Amino acid sequence: MTGFGVVVAISADPYHRVAVAYGRERSVDIAEAFVEGVLATTGTTAEIIRRSDLEWLAYFDETDDAAVELLYQPWSYGSHAVDVDGSVHFLEVAMGIVRAADFPATVTDEEIVSAADAALSRALVDGLSAVIANPSLAQSLRREISMANALITADDDDFPVYYQPIVRLSDDVTVGWESLLRWTTAGSVRSPDAFMPVAEATSLIIPIGRRAIRAVFADLAGRIGRTEGDEAFVSINLSAKQLWDESLPAYFSELGAEYGVEPSRVWIEVSEIDVIRPVGAAARTLFALHDLGCTICVDDLGSGFSALRYVRDLPVEVLKVDRTLVTPLPDSTADRAVVDAICTMAKATGLRVVAEGIETQDELDEVNKLCFDLGQGYLLGRPAAAAALFGPAR
Ligand code: C2E
Ligand code: CA
Ligand code: CA
């Protein structure tokens, strides 16, 4: 049971912009002026506790929504003009707000503060000015942290790379493989959906991704052989965060030299959403990987709305059409028209096109009527561990 109606965790200048602009001491003065000003505008008697130079906890008595409304609205953009000694300064503020009424009656003061911190953390991660806590927020944050702990202490062996065949549709020959990361933990094999959000949010995707890339080069050298006439390629998924790492191309060339593998046997898959604005370090990384000889693919085509501009701006050679566009092909003329248009455009610009997520013969038949080059999906082969597909490593 808590004696408070509303508790707010406040972080002033959370991105340190004001400290950089005016100096650290001045930013603390501005933040103090802001907290005093807020008290005046809310017109309630709140108990305000300072937690550090730029952090406060505010306790309000109200048991109704009035305090939240008062707090939430004037701050809803998170940017404020604060008057200090007659001059006006800009200040950003982030807040985690807890309404005790949203929580079970048994909630303790400690749990309320923890929920306010969780909401503040969520606000900061998502770049929002305020988040109102719900009872599951702190719990889900704790789960994320414990998963991050498990990820960071896992061994190399705990992240096996699975492979799914990519099939040439004209003659059913497997010409390459998509590498798909797995995490074996507590005796079960987990898919990226289960751990990728945490790996991304904590940047653990960088070391985990590098281990996966090394495993792919080792498998290319050791056990992924030739197909008819050609050497099979492996495609590697890279997230936006991984592309921001400009030392990645050098890592690829080192691995190529170490394992005696031509980088031209590596395809790079980048999700459409991540290539919509091809600027800065991520674009430079893509160009550098392309210069090494890697084939750049745009993945999950249909997940973003990008008007395919990146085809002009980036060295893209392959488009992978998302399962959400492939699944409806047998039943929907409208979807067929859209996919047909994408394929025709791709062919006209010299791109190769892959149909993803083919699960049924009907879908494959429709895919074969359009100008797709390659296909992938459970019908053609499910993802499996390297040892199961290619035998032991040499
Ligand atoms: P994605 O790149 O779109 O990979 C295809 C996903 O679809 C895989 O899920 C695959 O198992 C699944 N799939 C393939 N064929 C079918 C089908 O016929 N039906 C259905 N329902 N699903 C099919 P998975 O392995 O769970 O991977 C999920 C996502 O995680 C991948 O989506 C990719 O974006 C990401 N991912 C996987 N491995 C890596 C990695 O090493 N690095 C990074 N950054 N992301 C990865
Ligand atoms: Ca992919
Ligand atoms: Ca995909």
PDB file of N, CA, C and O in Angstrom, residues 320-370:
ATOM      1  N   LYS A 320      14.697  -9.101 -52.155  1.00  0.00           N
ATOM      2  CA  LYS A 320      14.012 -10.245 -51.573  1.00  0.00           C
ATOM      3  C   LYS A 320      12.600  -9.821 -51.196  1.00  0.00           C
ATOM      4  O   LYS A 320      12.419  -8.973 -50.324  1.00  0.00           O
ATOM      5  N   VAL A 321      11.621 -10.405 -51.857  1.00  0.00           N
ATOM      6  CA  VAL A 321      10.235  -9.996 -51.637  1.00  0.00           C
ATOM      7  C   VAL A 321       9.696 -10.706 -50.402  1.00  0.00           C
ATOM      8  O   VAL A 321       9.772 -11.932 -50.285  1.00  0.00           O
ATOM      9  N   ASP A 322       9.179  -9.926 -49.480  1.00  0.00           N
ATOM     10  CA  ASP A 322       8.755 -10.408 -48.167  1.00  0.00           C
ATOM     11  C   ASP A 322       7.627 -11.437 -48.275  1.00  0.00           C
ATOM     12  O   ASP A 322       6.786 -11.373 -49.163  1.00  0.00           O
ATOM     13  N   ARG A 323       7.617 -12.362 -47.304  1.00  0.00           N
ATOM     14  CA  ARG A 323       6.589 -13.396 -47.233  1.00  0.00           C
ATOM     15  C   ARG A 323       5.175 -12.813 -47.231  1.00  0.00           C
ATOM     16  O   ARG A 323       4.244 -13.402 -47.761  1.00  0.00           O
ATOM     17  N   THR A 324       5.022 -11.616 -46.613  1.00  0.00           N
ATOM     18  CA  THR A 324       3.679 -11.013 -46.549  1.00  0.00           C
ATOM     19  C   THR A 324       3.157 -10.681 -47.944  1.00  0.00           C
ATOM     20  O   THR A 324       1.950 -10.530 -48.134  1.00  0.00           O
ATOM     21  N   LEU A 325       4.048 -10.552 -48.924  1.00  0.00           N
ATOM     22  CA  LEU A 325       3.585 -10.330 -50.307  1.00  0.00           C
ATOM     23  C   LEU A 325       3.471 -11.641 -51.075  1.00  0.00           C
ATOM     24  O   LEU A 325       2.710 -11.735 -52.043  1.00  0.00           O
ATOM     25  N   VAL A 326       4.233 -12.667 -50.644  1.00  0.00           N
ATOM     26  CA  VAL A 326       4.229 -13.953 -51.357  1.00  0.00           C
ATOM     27  C   VAL A 326       3.009 -14.789 -50.956  1.00  0.00           C
ATOM     28  O   VAL A 326       2.340 -15.386 -51.812  1.00  0.00           O
ATOM     29  N   THR A 327       2.693 -14.824 -49.656  1.00  0.00           N
ATOM     30  CA  THR A 327       1.594 -15.666 -49.166  1.00  0.00           C
ATOM     31  C   THR A 327       0.260 -15.400 -49.893  1.00  0.00           C
ATOM     32  O   THR A 327      -0.429 -16.354 -50.254  1.00  0.00           O
ATOM     33  N   PRO A 328      -0.132 -14.146 -50.128  1.00  0.00           N
ATOM     34  CA  PRO A 328      -1.452 -13.935 -50.751  1.00  0.00           C
ATOM     35  C   PRO A 328      -1.483 -14.160 -52.269  1.00  0.00           C
ATOM     36  O   PRO A 328      -2.561 -14.052 -52.862  1.00  0.00           O
ATOM     37  N   LEU A 329      -0.340 -14.477 -52.892  1.00  0.00           N
ATOM     38  CA  LEU A 329      -0.306 -14.569 -54.364  1.00  0.00           C
ATOM     39  C   LEU A 329      -1.397 -15.469 -54.971  1.00  0.00           C
ATOM     40  O   LEU A 329      -2.040 -15.078 -55.945  1.00  0.00           O
ATOM     41  N   PRO A 330      -1.646 -16.687 -54.413  1.00  0.00           N
ATOM     42  CA  PRO A 330      -2.647 -17.542 -55.047  1.00  0.00           C
ATOM     43  C   PRO A 330      -4.063 -16.963 -54.984  1.00  0.00           C
ATOM     44  O   PRO A 330      -4.888 -17.294 -55.830  1.00  0.00           O
ATOM     45  N   ASP A 331      -4.341 -16.119 -53.994  1.00  0.00           N
ATOM     46  CA  ASP A 331      -5.726 -15.708 -53.774  1.00  0.00           C
ATOM     47  C   ASP A 331      -6.049 -14.276 -54.145  1.00  0.00           C
ATOM     48  O   ASP A 331      -7.207 -13.890 -54.166  1.00  0.00           O
ATOM     49  N   SER A 332      -5.054 -13.453 -54.371  1.00  0.00           N
ATOM     50  CA  SER A 332      -5.351 -12.033 -54.525  1.00  0.00           C
ATOM     51  C   SER A 332      -4.784 -11.462 -55.820  1.00  0.00           C
ATOM     52  O   SER A 332      -3.562 -11.423 -56.013  1.00  0.00           O
ATOM     53  N   THR A 333      -5.669 -11.039 -56.698  1.00  0.00           N
ATOM     54  CA  THR A 333      -5.222 -10.427 -57.963  1.00  0.00           C
ATOM     55  C   THR A 333      -4.486  -9.117 -57.694  1.00  0.00           C
ATOM     56  O   THR A 333      -3.517  -8.795 -58.368  1.00  0.00           O
ATOM     57  N   ALA A 334      -4.967  -8.374 -56.683  1.00  0.00           N
ATOM     58  CA  ALA A 334      -4.339  -7.083 -56.381  1.00  0.00           C
ATOM     59  C   ALA A 334      -2.879  -7.312 -55.972  1.00  0.00           C
ATOM     60  O   ALA A 334      -1.975  -6.624 -56.456  1.00  0.00           O
ATOM     61  N   ASP A 335      -2.634  -8.291 -55.068  1.00  0.00           N
ATOM     62  CA  ASP A 335      -1.266  -8.571 -54.640  1.00  0.00           C
ATOM     63  C   ASP A 335      -0.407  -9.071 -55.795  1.00  0.00           C
ATOM     64  O   ASP A 335       0.766  -8.721 -55.905  1.00  0.00           O
ATOM     65  N   ARG A 336      -1.023  -9.902 -56.669  1.00  0.00           N
ATOM     66  CA  ARG A 336      -0.273 -10.375 -57.843  1.00  0.00           C
ATOM     67  C   ARG A 336       0.184  -9.202 -58.692  1.00  0.00           C
ATOM     68  O   ARG A 336       1.320  -9.158 -59.160  1.00  0.00           O
ATOM     69  N   ALA A 337      -0.715  -8.221 -58.862  1.00  0.00           N
ATOM     70  CA  ALA A 337      -0.381  -7.055 -59.688  1.00  0.00           C
ATOM     71  C   ALA A 337       0.787  -6.277 -59.073  1.00  0.00           C
ATOM     72  O   ALA A 337       1.719  -5.862 -59.775  1.00  0.00           O
ATOM     73  N   VAL A 338       0.745  -6.114 -57.733  1.00  0.00           N
ATOM     74  CA  VAL A 338       1.819  -5.366 -57.055  1.00  0.00           C
ATOM     75  C   VAL A 338       3.148  -6.100 -57.211  1.00  0.00           C
ATOM     76  O   VAL A 338       4.173  -5.511 -57.580  1.00  0.00           O
ATOM     77  N   VAL A 339       3.141  -7.407 -56.936  1.00  0.00           N
ATOM     78  CA  VAL A 339       4.381  -8.182 -56.991  1.00  0.00           C
ATOM     79  C   VAL A 339       4.893  -8.249 -58.431  1.00  0.00           C
ATOM     80  O   VAL A 339       6.101  -8.145 -58.683  1.00  0.00           O
ATOM     81  N   ASP A 340       3.963  -8.391 -59.369  1.00  0.00           N
ATOM     82  CA  ASP A 340       4.336  -8.416 -60.789  1.00  0.00           C
ATOM     83  C   ASP A 340       5.053  -7.111 -61.153  1.00  0.00           C
ATOM     84  O   ASP A 340       6.102  -7.119 -61.821  1.00  0.00           O
ATOM     85  N   ALA A 341       4.493  -5.991 -60.682  1.00  0.00           N
ATOM     86  CA  ALA A 341       5.093  -4.684 -60.986  1.00  0.00           C
ATOM     87  C   ALA A 341       6.492  -4.570 -60.382  1.00  0.00           C
ATOM     88  O   ALA A 341       7.423  -4.093 -61.034  1.00  0.00           O
ATOM     89  N   ILE A 342       6.636  -5.049 -59.136  1.00  0.00           N
ATOM     90  CA  ILE A 342       7.960  -5.003 -58.478  1.00  0.00           C
ATOM     91  C   ILE A 342       8.967  -5.830 -59.283  1.00  0.00           C
ATOM     92  O   ILE A 342      10.079  -5.391 -59.562  1.00  0.00           O
ATOM     93  N   CYS A 343       8.548  -7.048 -59.649  1.00  0.00           N
ATOM     94  CA  CYS A 343       9.446  -7.952 -60.390  1.00  0.00           C
ATOM     95  C   CYS A 343       9.851  -7.336 -61.729  1.00  0.00           C
ATOM     96  O   CYS A 343      11.030  -7.355 -62.096  1.00  0.00           O
ATOM     97  N   THR A 344       8.863  -6.793 -62.437  1.00  0.00           N
ATOM     98  CA  THR A 344       9.144  -6.241 -63.756  1.00  0.00           C
ATOM     99  C   THR A 344      10.116  -5.065 -63.647  1.00  0.00           C
ATOM    100  O   THR A 344      11.084  -4.964 -64.400  1.00  0.00           O
ATOM    101  N   MET A 345       9.873  -4.203 -62.642  1.00  0.00           N
ATOM    102  CA  MET A 345      10.770  -3.072 -62.416  1.00  0.00           C
ATOM    103  C   MET A 345      12.177  -3.577 -62.093  1.00  0.00           C
ATOM    104  O   MET A 345      13.170  -3.083 -62.628  1.00  0.00           O
ATOM    105  N   ALA A 346      12.235  -4.593 -61.222  1.00  0.00           N
ATOM    106  CA  ALA A 346      13.542  -5.112 -60.812  1.00  0.00           C
ATOM    107  C   ALA A 346      14.303  -5.670 -62.011  1.00  0.00           C
ATOM    108  O   ALA A 346      15.491  -5.391 -62.191  1.00  0.00           O
ATOM    109  N   LYS A 347      13.609  -6.444 -62.826  1.00  0.00           N
ATOM    110  CA  LYS A 347      14.277  -7.035 -63.988  1.00  0.00           C
ATOM    111  C   LYS A 347      14.751  -5.938 -64.945  1.00  0.00           C
ATOM    112  O   LYS A 347      15.848  -6.016 -65.499  1.00  0.00           O
ATOM    113  N   ALA A 348      13.896  -4.904 -65.113  1.00  0.00           N
ATOM    114  CA  ALA A 348      14.243  -3.825 -66.042  1.00  0.00           C
ATOM    115  C   ALA A 348      15.517  -3.111 -65.602  1.00  0.00           C
ATOM    116  O   ALA A 348      16.265  -2.583 -66.423  1.00  0.00           O
ATOM    117  N   THR A 349      15.776  -3.083 -64.268  1.00  0.00           N
ATOM    118  CA  THR A 349      16.980  -2.407 -63.787  1.00  0.00           C
ATOM    119  C   THR A 349      18.115  -3.409 -63.528  1.00  0.00           C
ATOM    120  O   THR A 349      19.101  -3.075 -62.891  1.00  0.00           O
ATOM    121  N   GLY A 350      17.938  -4.635 -63.990  1.00  0.00           N
ATOM    122  CA  GLY A 350      19.031  -5.608 -63.904  1.00  0.00           C
ATOM    123  C   GLY A 350      19.188  -6.273 -62.546  1.00  0.00           C
ATOM    124  O   GLY A 350      20.232  -6.846 -62.241  1.00  0.00           O
ATOM    125  N   LEU A 351      18.155  -6.194 -61.697  1.00  0.00           N
ATOM    126  CA  LEU A 351      18.245  -6.811 -60.375  1.00  0.00           C
ATOM    127  C   LEU A 351      17.759  -8.253 -60.433  1.00  0.00           C
ATOM    128  O   LEU A 351      16.934  -8.608 -61.273  1.00  0.00           O
ATOM    129  N   ARG A 352      18.261  -9.079 -59.496  1.00  0.00           N
ATOM    130  CA  ARG A 352      17.681 -10.406 -59.323  1.00  0.00           C
ATOM    131  C   ARG A 352      16.622 -10.342 -58.230  1.00  0.00           C
ATOM    132  O   ARG A 352      16.745  -9.544 -57.296  1.00  0.00           O
ATOM    133  N   VAL A 353      15.613 -11.200 -58.323  1.00  0.00           N
ATOM    134  CA  VAL A 353      14.512 -11.129 -57.361  1.00  0.00           C
ATOM    135  C   VAL A 353      14.302 -12.494 -56.688  1.00  0.00           C
ATOM    136  O   VAL A 353      14.247 -13.522 -57.369  1.00  0.00           O
ATOM    137  N   VAL A 354      14.202 -12.465 -55.354  1.00  0.00           N
ATOM    138  CA  VAL A 354      13.995 -13.681 -54.565  1.00  0.00           C
ATOM    139  C   VAL A 354      12.599 -13.632 -53.945  1.00  0.00           C
ATOM    140  O   VAL A 354      12.216 -12.615 -53.372  1.00  0.00           O
ATOM    141  N   ALA A 355      11.847 -14.727 -54.043  1.00  0.00           N
ATOM    142  CA  ALA A 355      10.559 -14.827 -53.344  1.00  0.00           C
ATOM    143  C   ALA A 355      10.800 -15.530 -52.015  1.00  0.00           C
ATOM    144  O   ALA A 355      11.341 -16.634 -51.984  1.00  0.00           O
ATOM    145  N   GLU A 356      10.408 -14.901 -50.920  1.00  0.00           N
ATOM    146  CA  GLU A 356      10.643 -15.469 -49.597  1.00  0.00           C
ATOM    147  C   GLU A 356       9.400 -16.134 -49.043  1.00  0.00           C
ATOM    148  O   GLU A 356       8.286 -15.777 -49.407  1.00  0.00           O
ATOM    149  N   GLY A 357       9.607 -17.056 -48.127  1.00  0.00           N
ATOM    150  CA  GLY A 357       8.493 -17.630 -47.365  1.00  0.00           C
ATOM    151  C   GLY A 357       7.522 -18.449 -48.194  1.00  0.00           C
ATOM    152  O   GLY A 357       6.324 -18.448 -47.927  1.00  0.00           O
ATOM    153  N   ILE A 358       8.027 -19.182 -49.209  1.00  0.00           N
ATOM    154  CA  ILE A 358       7.151 -20.047 -50.009  1.00  0.00           C
ATOM    155  C   ILE A 358       6.817 -21.285 -49.175  1.00  0.00           C
ATOM    156  O   ILE A 358       7.717 -22.061 -48.829  1.00  0.00           O
ATOM    157  N   GLU A 359       5.546 -21.448 -48.844  1.00  0.00           N
ATOM    158  CA  GLU A 359       5.151 -22.568 -47.976  1.00  0.00           C
ATOM    159  C   GLU A 359       4.337 -23.621 -48.710  1.00  0.00           C
ATOM    160  O   GLU A 359       4.252 -24.761 -48.263  1.00  0.00           O
ATOM    161  N   THR A 360       3.661 -23.240 -49.800  1.00  0.00           N
ATOM    162  CA  THR A 360       2.771 -24.199 -50.464  1.00  0.00           C
ATOM    163  C   THR A 360       3.100 -24.291 -51.950  1.00  0.00           C
ATOM    164  O   THR A 360       3.710 -23.383 -52.533  1.00  0.00           O
ATOM    165  N   GLN A 361       2.637 -25.402 -52.555  1.00  0.00           N
ATOM    166  CA  GLN A 361       2.838 -25.596 -53.998  1.00  0.00           C
ATOM    167  C   GLN A 361       2.118 -24.500 -54.793  1.00  0.00           C
ATOM    168  O   GLN A 361       2.639 -24.004 -55.784  1.00  0.00           O
ATOM    169  N   ASP A 362       0.918 -24.092 -54.315  1.00  0.00           N
ATOM    170  CA  ASP A 362       0.174 -23.030 -55.002  1.00  0.00           C
ATOM    171  C   ASP A 362       1.000 -21.739 -55.042  1.00  0.00           C
ATOM    172  O   ASP A 362       1.033 -21.044 -56.056  1.00  0.00           O
ATOM    173  N   GLU A 363       1.637 -21.427 -53.909  1.00  0.00           N
ATOM    174  CA  GLU A 363       2.465 -20.209 -53.874  1.00  0.00           C
ATOM    175  C   GLU A 363       3.635 -20.342 -54.848  1.00  0.00           C
ATOM    176  O   GLU A 363       3.946 -19.409 -55.596  1.00  0.00           O
ATOM    177  N   LEU A 364       4.257 -21.528 -54.868  1.00  0.00           N
ATOM    178  CA  LEU A 364       5.397 -21.738 -55.764  1.00  0.00           C
ATOM    179  C   LEU A 364       4.949 -21.603 -57.223  1.00  0.00           C
ATOM    180  O   LEU A 364       5.642 -20.990 -58.042  1.00  0.00           O
ATOM    181  N   ASP A 365       3.764 -22.156 -57.532  1.00  0.00           N
ATOM    182  CA  ASP A 365       3.247 -22.063 -58.904  1.00  0.00           C
ATOM    183  C   ASP A 365       3.077 -20.599 -59.313  1.00  0.00           C
ATOM    184  O   ASP A 365       3.451 -20.196 -60.409  1.00  0.00           O
ATOM    185  N   GLU A 366       2.520 -19.799 -58.402  1.00  0.00           N
ATOM    186  CA  GLU A 366       2.317 -18.379 -58.716  1.00  0.00           C
ATOM    187  C   GLU A 366       3.653 -17.662 -58.873  1.00  0.00           C
ATOM    188  O   GLU A 366       3.829 -16.841 -59.764  1.00  0.00           O
ATOM    189  N   VAL A 367       4.594 -17.986 -57.961  1.00  0.00           N
ATOM    190  CA  VAL A 367       5.928 -17.383 -58.027  1.00  0.00           C
ATOM    191  C   VAL A 367       6.563 -17.701 -59.380  1.00  0.00           C
ATOM    192  O   VAL A 367       7.177 -16.839 -60.015  1.00  0.00           O
ATOM    193  N   ASN A 368       6.375 -18.928 -59.834  1.00  0.00           N
ATOM    194  CA  ASN A 368       6.979 -19.346 -61.109  1.00  0.00           C
ATOM    195  C   ASN A 368       6.362 -18.633 -62.311  1.00  0.00           C
ATOM    196  O   ASN A 368       6.985 -18.529 -63.357  1.00  0.00           O
ATOM    197  N   LYS A 369       5.131 -18.137 -62.159  1.00  0.00           N
ATOM    198  CA  LYS A 369       4.499 -17.400 -63.264  1.00  0.00           C
ATOM    199  C   LYS A 369       5.071 -15.985 -63.364  1.00  0.00           C
ATOM    200  O   LYS A 369       4.938 -15.344 -64.399  1.00  0.00           O
ATOM    201  N   LEU A 370       5.628 -15.479 -62.278  1.00  0.00           N
ATOM    202  CA  LEU A 370       6.187 -14.124 -62.287  1.00  0.00           C
ATOM    203  C   LEU A 370       7.691 -14.234 -62.555  1.00  0.00           C
ATOM    204  O   LEU A 370       8.240 -15.318 -62.601  1.00  0.00           O
TER     205      LEU A 370
END
